[in-house]
Coordinates of C-alpha atoms in Angstrom, one line a residue:
X1208 CA 159.2 115.5 135.1
X1209 CA 155.7 115.0 136.2
X1210 CA 155.0 114.2 139.7
X1211 CA 152.1 111.4 140.3
X1212 CA 150.0 111.2 143.4
X1213 CA 147.9 107.9 144.0
X1214 CA 144.8 108.7 145.7
X1215 CA 143.7 106.2 148.6
X1216 CA 140.8 105.2 146.3
X1217 CA 143.0 104.3 143.5
X1218 CA 145.6 102.3 145.8
X1219 CA 142.7 100.4 147.2
X1220 CA 141.5 99.7 143.8
X1221 CA 145.1 98.4 142.9
X1222 CA 145.2 96.2 146.4
X1223 CA 142.2 94.6 145.4
X1224 CA 143.1 93.7 141.7
X1225 CA 146.5 92.6 143.0
X1226 CA 144.8 90.3 145.6
X1227 CA 142.2 88.8 143.1
X1228 CA 144.8 88.6 140.4
X1229 CA 147.3 86.4 142.7
X1230 CA 144.3 84.2 144.3
X1231 CA 144.9 85.5 147.7
X1232 CA 141.0 86.6 147.7
X1233 CA 138.2 85.6 145.6
X1234 CA 135.3 88.2 144.8
X1235 CA 132.0 86.9 143.9
X1236 CA 129.5 89.0 141.6
X1237 CA 126.3 89.2 143.9
X1238 CA 124.1 89.1 140.9
X1239 CA 125.6 85.8 139.5
X1240 CA 125.8 83.8 142.6
X1241 CA 123.4 80.8 142.4
X1242 CA 124.4 79.8 145.8
X1243 CA 125.7 81.3 149.0
X1244 CA 127.6 78.7 151.5
X1245 CA 127.6 79.5 155.2
X1246 CA 130.3 77.9 157.8
X1247 CA 128.1 77.3 161.1
X1248 CA 129.6 76.1 164.4
X1249 CA 127.7 73.4 165.9
X1250 CA 128.3 72.3 169.5
X1251 CA 126.7 69.1 171.2
X1252 CA 125.6 68.7 174.6
X1253 CA 124.6 65.6 176.8
X1254 CA 121.0 65.1 177.7
X1255 CA 121.9 65.6 181.3
X1256 CA 122.6 69.7 180.7
X1257 CA 119.9 71.4 182.8
X1258 CA 119.0 73.5 180.1
X1259 CA 118.3 70.3 177.6
X1260 CA 115.4 68.1 177.5
X1261 CA 113.6 69.5 180.5
X1262 CA 111.3 72.3 179.6
X1263 CA 108.9 73.2 177.1
X1264 CA 107.1 76.1 176.1
X1265 CA 107.6 79.6 174.0
X1266 CA 110.5 82.1 176.0
X1267 CA 111.2 85.2 174.3
X1268 CA 113.4 87.7 176.2
X1269 CA 116.2 84.9 177.2
X1270 CA 118.5 87.2 175.5
X1271 CA 119.3 91.1 175.8
X1272 CA 118.8 93.0 172.8
X1273 CA 122.6 93.6 171.9
X1274 CA 125.2 91.3 171.3
X1275 CA 128.3 91.2 173.7
X1276 CA 131.5 92.5 173.2
X1277 CA 132.6 88.8 172.1
X1278 CA 129.8 89.0 169.8
X1279 CA 127.7 86.1 171.3
X1280 CA 124.2 86.4 173.1
X1281 CA 123.8 88.3 176.3
X1282 CA 121.7 86.2 179.3
X1283 CA 118.9 88.2 180.4
X1284 CA 118.6 86.5 183.4
X1285 CA 116.2 83.9 184.7
X1286 CA 113.2 86.3 185.6
X1287 CA 110.5 85.6 183.0
X1288 CA 112.5 82.7 181.3
X1289 CA 111.3 79.4 182.4
X1290 CA 113.1 77.4 180.0
X1291 CA 116.6 78.4 181.3
X1292 CA 118.4 77.4 184.5
X1293 CA 120.9 80.9 184.8
X1294 CA 123.5 82.6 183.1
X1295 CA 126.6 80.1 184.1
X1296 CA 124.5 77.2 181.9
X1297 CA 123.2 79.6 179.1
X1298 CA 126.6 80.9 178.9
X1299 CA 127.8 77.4 177.8
X1300 CA 125.7 77.1 174.7
X1301 CA 128.1 79.3 172.5
X1302 CA 131.1 79.0 174.2
X1303 CA 133.7 75.9 173.9
X1304 CA 133.5 74.5 177.8
X1305 CA 135.8 71.1 178.2
X1306 CA 133.3 68.4 179.4
X1307 CA 130.4 70.2 178.8
X1308 CA 130.4 70.4 174.9
X1309 CA 132.0 69.1 171.9
X1310 CA 132.1 71.5 168.7
X1311 CA 132.4 70.9 164.8
X1312 CA 131.6 73.3 161.9
X1313 CA 129.4 72.5 159.1
X1314 CA 128.6 73.9 155.7
X1315 CA 125.0 75.2 155.0
X1316 CA 124.5 76.1 151.4
X1317 CA 121.4 78.6 150.5
X1318 CA 120.5 78.4 146.9
X1319 CA 118.9 81.0 144.6
X1320 CA 115.2 80.0 144.2
X1321 CA 115.4 80.2 140.4
X1322 CA 118.0 82.3 138.2
X1323 CA 118.3 86.2 138.9
X1324 CA 115.1 85.9 141.6
X1325 CA 117.8 87.2 144.4
X1326 CA 116.1 84.8 146.9
X1327 CA 118.1 82.2 148.6
X1328 CA 116.9 79.3 151.0
X1329 CA 118.0 76.6 152.8
X1330 CA 115.4 74.4 154.3
X1331 CA 116.0 71.4 156.3
X1332 CA 112.7 69.6 157.9
X1333 CA 115.5 66.7 159.5
X1334 CA 118.2 69.0 160.9
X1335 CA 120.6 66.7 162.6
X1336 CA 124.2 67.8 161.8
X1337 CA 125.8 65.6 164.1
X1338 CA 123.8 62.4 164.7
X1339 CA 126.2 59.7 165.6
X1340 CA 128.9 62.3 166.1
X1341 CA 130.6 64.0 169.1
X1342 CA 128.9 62.9 172.8
X1343 CA 126.5 60.4 170.1
X1344 CA 122.6 60.0 170.1
X1345 CA 122.7 58.9 173.8
X1346 CA 120.1 56.3 173.0
X1347 CA 117.7 58.5 170.7
X1348 CA 117.4 57.7 167.3
X1349 CA 118.9 61.6 166.6
X1350 CA 121.2 63.8 168.4
X1351 CA 119.1 65.9 169.7
X1352 CA 120.7 68.3 171.9
X1353 CA 123.1 71.1 170.0
X1354 CA 123.4 74.6 169.5
X1355 CA 124.3 76.1 166.0
X1356 CA 125.9 79.4 165.6
X1357 CA 126.3 81.4 162.1
X1358 CA 128.3 85.0 161.3
X1359 CA 128.1 86.5 158.2
X1360 CA 128.0 89.9 156.5
X1361 CA 125.6 91.6 153.7
X1362 CA 125.7 95.3 152.0
X1363 CA 122.4 96.5 152.3
X1364 CA 121.3 97.7 149.2
X1365 CA 118.1 99.7 150.6
X1366 CA 116.0 97.0 151.1
X1367 CA 116.0 93.3 151.8
X1368 CA 114.7 90.8 154.4
X1369 CA 115.4 87.7 156.4
X1370 CA 113.1 85.1 157.6
X1371 CA 113.6 81.8 159.5
X1372 CA 111.3 78.9 160.3
X1373 CA 112.1 76.1 162.5
X1374 CA 112.7 74.9 166.3
X1375 CA 113.6 75.1 169.0
X1376 CA 115.3 78.8 170.2
X1377 CA 116.6 81.3 167.3
X1378 CA 117.8 84.7 167.6
X1379 CA 119.0 86.6 164.7
X1380 CA 121.2 89.8 164.9
X1381 CA 121.6 92.4 162.4
X1382 CA 124.3 94.9 163.6
X1383 CA 124.4 93.4 166.9
X1384 CA 120.9 94.5 167.4
X1385 CA 118.2 91.9 168.1
X1386 CA 116.1 91.0 165.2
X1387 CA 114.1 87.8 165.2
X1388 CA 113.5 86.4 168.9
X1389 CA 112.1 82.6 168.6
X1390 CA 113.6 81.8 171.9
X1391 CA 111.9 78.8 174.0
X1392 CA 111.4 75.0 173.0
X1393 CA 108.7 74.8 171.0
X1394 CA 107.1 73.3 167.4
X1395 CA 108.0 75.1 164.3
X1396 CA 107.7 79.0 164.6
X1397 CA 108.4 81.8 161.9
X1398 CA 109.9 84.8 162.6
X1399 CA 111.0 87.6 159.9
X1400 CA 112.6 91.0 159.6
X1401 CA 112.5 93.6 156.6
X1402 CA 115.6 95.6 157.1
X1403 CA 113.8 98.7 155.9
X1404 CA 113.1 99.1 159.5
X1405 CA 116.3 99.0 160.7
X1406 CA 117.3 102.4 159.8
X1407 CA 120.4 101.1 158.2
X1408 CA 122.4 103.3 155.4
X1409 CA 122.5 101.9 151.8
X1410 CA 125.7 101.1 150.7
X1411 CA 127.1 100.0 154.0
X1412 CA 128.2 96.5 155.2
X1413 CA 126.7 95.0 158.2
X1414 CA 127.1 92.0 160.5
X1415 CA 123.9 89.4 160.4
X1416 CA 124.7 86.6 163.6
X1417 CA 122.2 83.7 164.1
X1418 CA 121.8 81.6 167.0
X1419 CA 119.9 78.4 167.2
X1420 CA 119.4 75.6 169.6
X1421 CA 117.8 72.1 169.4
X1422 CA 116.8 71.1 173.0
X1423 CA 114.4 68.5 172.9
X1424 CA 113.6 65.2 171.1
X1425 CA 111.3 64.2 168.3
X1426 CA 111.8 67.2 165.7
X1427 CA 114.1 69.7 164.5
X1428 CA 113.7 72.1 161.8
X1429 CA 116.3 74.4 160.2
X1430 CA 114.9 76.6 157.3
X1431 CA 115.8 80.5 156.4
X1432 CA 114.7 82.8 153.4
X1433 CA 116.6 86.0 152.1
X1434 CA 116.9 88.4 149.8
X1435 CA 120.5 89.9 151.3
X1436 CA 123.3 88.5 149.8
X1437 CA 125.4 87.5 152.7
X1438 CA 129.1 86.7 152.2
X1439 CA 130.4 83.2 151.5
X1440 CA 132.4 82.6 154.5
X1441 CA 133.7 79.7 153.4
X1442 CA 136.2 81.6 151.4
X1443 CA 139.5 82.2 153.5
X1444 CA 140.1 86.3 153.6
X1445 CA 143.6 87.4 154.7
X1446 CA 143.9 89.0 158.1
X1447 CA 144.0 93.1 158.2
X1448 CA 148.1 92.5 159.3
X1449 CA 148.3 90.8 156.1
X1450 CA 146.4 93.0 154.0
X1451 CA 148.2 96.0 155.2
X1452 CA 151.7 94.5 154.6
X1453 CA 150.4 93.6 151.1
X1454 CA 149.2 97.4 150.7
X1455 CA 152.7 98.7 151.7
X1456 CA 154.5 96.4 149.1
X1457 CA 152.1 97.9 146.5
X1458 CA 152.9 101.4 147.4
X1459 CA 156.7 100.8 147.0
X1460 CA 156.0 98.7 143.9
X1461 CA 154.2 101.8 142.4
X1462 CA 157.0 104.3 143.5
X1463 CA 159.7 102.0 142.0
X1464 CA 157.4 102.1 138.3
X1465 CA 157.4 105.5 138.8
X1466 CA 161.0 106.5 139.1
X1467 CA 161.9 104.1 136.3
X1468 CA 159.3 106.0 134.1
X1469 CA 160.7 109.4 135.0

């Protein structure tokens, strides 16, 4: 009788095959992806909010360089930040606060510029995702007072870049560290990051978190371009506890099969 030992790597491979074959999880081939779908949370604010429709001007340094433990930007303080009115009001931008904001989700689709290029772009020069929704336009031709929040993942391949063009505030965090700071109430601005400068490890998976605010009337632009294969976060992935239970079931199934074969 031969004893067969299953390595952790082989077990994980079996688990992955099982999840895909049963439809519990989908797998995409990055080199074949023609588009990437990213879910964004949009929070709408009233025009009367102190941080909206009040200030103009560039304002880098509103947030600290590291995301908070809740995965949200940490306010750096009013000193040197003339377009904000304090931590209490800023903390409302990316948290659900009854009576202060209302939220919904949208899907942004970034398309590959050409087949095989590996460059994905999303361009919207009239970015008004909650027109006539939530608190409404409040007498304006568009709903100009809202924030956008995106969380996604990518596997670093040794190279990669991410750039954003738009208004107003935009902060991009990679691996929880601030990589692009376009803070302030301003016209369209451009910011980019070459990931080779971040000291990332090739083959490892990292987070990319984007936070945006539209705070003033007349225009709203939201565009990004990247060579990163960002995870399609519209897919449903089983919770870790579910994966663990499935893994235990697979191991039990494997042991029964081995006993039967003896």
